[in-house]
């Protein structure tokens, strides 16, 4: 019985190449043998739509089919009929899941499905799938897992170790010194397992670094604003300053100015320094003695405008 190939694919005779291809892909996914292993009707349907697309998916064969030069099996009609594979038209034969093939060469399913669809079905390489000639299975990597981790400034600056739960298992994650917000750590092979014997996926952890109340970063240098009193600014003195590794004593030089910078070598990240920005803070309470002393001071020119 001569079947209507357009009806088999569910399209009309005026369908474009893209519409025919799309219809075939949809049906092939639905009736694919790897998704219907116990359904013989699905196997026959898959064979039928594959044969239909073998003709309608080929521009020259489709033209000949539309002109009634070949039938739904790809066989020539009229003169030349009965000569088997005359004209070079391939015919599907054999069990579609037991080594059968399209005579005249392997059918290029990769042009229809692409590589991804085959990995979903069998892990097979594009160009063939289980049961068809040329089939070759390729292990597929497991899915990656993405996490977001919030860490405090000091943990990111100094480096730290955090414990996270991945797929029900506690894993120690090393935070490198100097880690910045937006950077991603990769834990190789700790993602989802492969569905067909391939390597496991990876875990990607995106870091969010919390802001610190008084530290900031400039490259590998740690920066801090240090408030000093008017007295410390004029007379100088020793004050205690925090660093990312602990507190240290710092000498304020006499007659220091706001905006003046002090440097603590090696107190930053890795080989960086700590930069101290001095900021003079005026007395918070009225001081009559200070006011008198200031009035008795000679005026000093400090502005050029």
CSV table of C-alpha atoms in Angstrom, one decimal, residues 2-192:
chain,number,residue,atom,x,y,z
A,2,UNK,CA,1.4,3.4,-1.0
A,3,UNK,CA,1.3,5.6,2.0
A,4,UNK,CA,1.1,9.4,2.1
A,5,UNK,CA,4.5,10.5,3.5
A,6,UNK,CA,3.2,14.0,4.3
A,7,UNK,CA,0.4,12.5,6.4
A,8,UNK,CA,2.9,10.3,8.2
A,9,UNK,CA,4.9,13.4,9.3
A,10,UNK,CA,1.7,15.3,10.0
A,11,UNK,CA,2.4,18.1,7.5
A,12,UNK,CA,0.8,19.3,4.3
A,13,UNK,CA,2.3,19.1,0.9
A,14,UNK,CA,3.2,22.8,0.9
A,15,UNK,CA,5.3,22.5,4.1
A,16,UNK,CA,8.7,24.1,4.1
A,17,UNK,CA,11.9,22.2,4.7
A,18,UNK,CA,12.1,23.6,8.2
A,19,UNK,CA,8.6,22.5,9.0
A,20,UNK,CA,9.2,19.0,7.7
A,21,UNK,CA,12.4,18.8,9.7
A,22,UNK,CA,10.7,20.1,12.9
A,23,UNK,CA,7.9,17.7,12.5
A,24,UNK,CA,10.3,14.8,12.1
A,25,UNK,CA,12.3,15.7,15.1
A,26,UNK,CA,9.2,15.9,17.3
A,27,UNK,CA,8.0,12.5,16.2
A,28,UNK,CA,11.4,10.9,16.4
A,29,UNK,CA,11.8,12.0,20.0
A,30,UNK,CA,8.3,10.7,20.8
A,31,UNK,CA,8.8,7.3,19.2
A,32,UNK,CA,12.6,6.8,19.7
A,33,UNK,CA,13.3,3.2,20.5
A,34,UNK,CA,15.4,4.0,23.6
A,35,UNK,CA,12.4,5.8,25.1
A,36,UNK,CA,9.9,3.0,24.1
A,37,UNK,CA,11.9,-0.2,24.7
A,38,UNK,CA,8.9,-2.4,25.4
A,39,UNK,CA,6.6,-0.8,22.8
A,40,UNK,CA,6.7,-2.6,19.4
A,41,UNK,CA,4.1,-0.2,17.9
A,42,UNK,CA,6.5,2.7,18.7
A,43,UNK,CA,9.3,0.9,17.0
A,44,UNK,CA,7.3,0.4,13.8
A,45,UNK,CA,6.2,4.1,14.0
A,46,UNK,CA,9.8,5.2,14.3
A,47,UNK,CA,10.7,3.1,11.3
A,48,UNK,CA,7.8,4.6,9.3
A,49,UNK,CA,8.6,8.3,10.1
A,50,UNK,CA,12.3,7.7,9.5
A,51,UNK,CA,11.6,6.3,6.0
A,52,UNK,CA,9.2,9.2,5.4
A,53,UNK,CA,11.8,11.8,6.3
A,54,UNK,CA,14.5,10.0,4.3
A,55,UNK,CA,12.5,11.0,1.2
A,56,UNK,CA,10.8,14.3,2.2
A,57,UNK,CA,14.0,15.6,4.0
A,58,UNK,CA,15.9,15.2,0.7
A,59,UNK,CA,15.1,18.0,-1.8
A,60,UNK,CA,15.6,15.9,-4.9
A,61,UNK,CA,13.8,12.8,-3.6
A,62,UNK,CA,10.9,15.0,-2.4
A,63,UNK,CA,10.6,16.5,-5.9
A,64,UNK,CA,10.5,13.0,-7.5
A,65,UNK,CA,8.0,11.9,-4.9
A,66,UNK,CA,5.8,14.9,-5.6
A,67,UNK,CA,6.0,14.2,-9.3
A,68,UNK,CA,5.1,10.5,-8.7
A,69,UNK,CA,8.5,9.4,-10.0
A,70,UNK,CA,9.1,7.3,-6.8
A,71,UNK,CA,6.6,5.8,-4.3
A,72,UNK,CA,6.5,6.1,-0.5
A,73,UNK,CA,9.2,3.4,-0.3
A,74,UNK,CA,11.5,5.3,-2.6
A,75,UNK,CA,11.0,2.8,-5.4
A,76,UNK,CA,10.8,4.2,-9.0
A,77,UNK,CA,7.3,4.1,-10.4
A,78,UNK,CA,6.5,3.3,-14.1
A,79,UNK,CA,9.5,2.7,-16.2
A,80,UNK,CA,12.4,1.2,-14.1
A,81,UNK,CA,10.1,-0.1,-11.4
A,82,UNK,CA,11.1,-3.4,-9.9
A,83,UNK,CA,14.9,-2.8,-10.3
A,84,UNK,CA,15.4,-2.8,-6.5
A,85,UNK,CA,17.7,0.0,-5.6
A,86,UNK,CA,17.6,1.7,-8.9
A,87,UNK,CA,18.2,5.4,-8.9
A,88,UNK,CA,20.2,5.2,-5.7
A,89,UNK,CA,17.2,5.4,-3.4
A,90,UNK,CA,17.9,3.9,0.0
A,91,UNK,CA,15.3,1.6,1.6
A,92,UNK,CA,15.2,0.7,5.3
A,93,UNK,CA,15.5,-3.0,6.0
A,94,UNK,CA,16.0,-5.2,9.0
A,95,UNK,CA,15.2,-4.8,12.7
A,96,UNK,CA,15.5,-1.1,13.5
A,97,UNK,CA,17.1,-2.0,16.9
A,98,UNK,CA,19.2,-4.9,15.9
A,99,UNK,CA,21.6,-3.8,13.3
A,100,UNK,CA,19.3,-2.8,10.5
A,101,UNK,CA,20.4,0.1,8.2
A,102,UNK,CA,19.4,2.2,5.3
A,103,UNK,CA,20.8,0.5,2.2
A,104,UNK,CA,23.2,2.7,0.3
A,105,UNK,CA,24.8,4.3,3.4
A,106,UNK,CA,24.1,5.3,7.0
A,107,UNK,CA,21.3,7.7,7.6
A,108,UNK,CA,22.8,10.9,9.1
A,109,UNK,CA,20.6,11.4,12.2
A,110,UNK,CA,23.1,14.0,13.6
A,111,UNK,CA,21.7,16.4,11.0
A,112,UNK,CA,18.3,16.1,12.5
A,113,UNK,CA,18.9,15.6,16.2
A,114,UNK,CA,22.3,17.2,16.8
A,115,UNK,CA,24.7,15.8,19.3
A,116,UNK,CA,22.8,16.8,22.4
A,117,UNK,CA,19.7,14.8,21.6
A,118,UNK,CA,21.7,11.6,21.2
A,119,UNK,CA,23.5,12.1,24.6
A,120,UNK,CA,20.0,12.3,26.1
A,121,UNK,CA,18.9,9.0,24.6
A,122,UNK,CA,22.0,6.8,24.8
A,123,UNK,CA,25.1,8.8,25.4
A,124,UNK,CA,25.9,7.9,21.8
A,125,UNK,CA,27.9,10.0,19.4
A,126,UNK,CA,26.1,12.0,16.8
A,127,UNK,CA,26.0,10.0,13.6
A,128,UNK,CA,24.3,6.9,15.1
A,129,UNK,CA,22.6,5.6,18.1
A,130,UNK,CA,21.9,2.2,19.8
A,131,UNK,CA,21.0,-0.5,17.4
A,132,UNK,CA,21.8,1.3,14.2
A,133,UNK,CA,24.9,0.8,12.1
A,134,UNK,CA,27.7,3.1,13.0
A,135,UNK,CA,26.4,3.5,16.6
A,136,UNK,CA,29.0,4.4,19.2
A,137,UNK,CA,28.3,5.2,22.8
A,138,UNK,CA,30.2,8.0,24.5
A,139,UNK,CA,30.0,8.5,28.3
A,140,UNK,CA,28.4,11.8,29.2
A,141,UNK,CA,29.6,14.0,31.9
A,142,UNK,CA,27.3,14.5,34.9
A,143,UNK,CA,25.6,17.8,35.5
A,144,UNK,CA,27.4,20.7,37.2
A,145,UNK,CA,26.1,22.2,40.4
A,146,UNK,CA,26.2,25.9,41.1
A,147,UNK,CA,26.3,27.4,44.6
A,148,UNK,CA,26.6,30.9,46.0
A,149,UNK,CA,28.6,31.4,49.2
A,150,UNK,CA,28.6,34.5,51.4
A,151,UNK,CA,31.8,35.0,53.4
A,152,UNK,CA,33.1,37.9,55.6
A,153,UNK,CA,35.8,40.2,54.5
A,154,UNK,CA,38.5,38.9,56.8
A,155,UNK,CA,37.9,35.3,55.7
A,156,UNK,CA,38.3,36.4,52.1
A,157,UNK,CA,41.3,38.5,52.8
A,158,UNK,CA,43.2,36.1,54.9
A,159,UNK,CA,42.0,32.9,53.3
A,160,UNK,CA,39.8,30.4,55.2
A,161,UNK,CA,38.2,27.0,55.0
A,162,UNK,CA,34.4,26.5,54.9
A,163,UNK,CA,32.3,23.4,55.1
A,164,UNK,CA,29.5,23.0,52.6
A,165,UNK,CA,27.0,20.2,52.1
A,166,UNK,CA,27.0,18.9,48.5
A,167,UNK,CA,24.6,16.1,47.6
A,168,UNK,CA,24.3,15.2,51.3
A,169,UNK,CA,28.1,15.1,51.9
A,170,UNK,CA,30.1,17.7,53.9
A,171,UNK,CA,33.0,19.0,51.8
A,172,UNK,CA,35.7,21.4,53.1
A,173,UNK,CA,36.2,24.3,50.7
A,174,UNK,CA,39.4,26.3,50.8
A,175,UNK,CA,39.0,30.0,50.3
A,176,UNK,CA,42.2,31.4,48.8
A,177,UNK,CA,43.6,34.6,50.4
A,178,UNK,CA,42.5,37.7,48.5
A,179,UNK,CA,39.3,36.2,47.1
A,180,UNK,CA,37.0,38.9,45.7
A,181,UNK,CA,33.3,39.1,45.3
A,182,UNK,CA,32.1,37.5,42.0
A,183,UNK,CA,35.0,35.0,41.8
A,184,UNK,CA,34.2,31.4,41.3
A,185,UNK,CA,35.8,28.3,42.9
A,186,UNK,CA,35.6,25.0,41.1
A,187,UNK,CA,35.4,21.7,42.8
A,188,UNK,CA,36.2,19.2,40.1
A,189,UNK,CA,34.2,15.9,40.1
A,190,UNK,CA,31.9,16.7,43.0
A,191,UNK,CA,28.8,17.5,40.9
A,192,UNK,CA,26.1,15.1,39.7
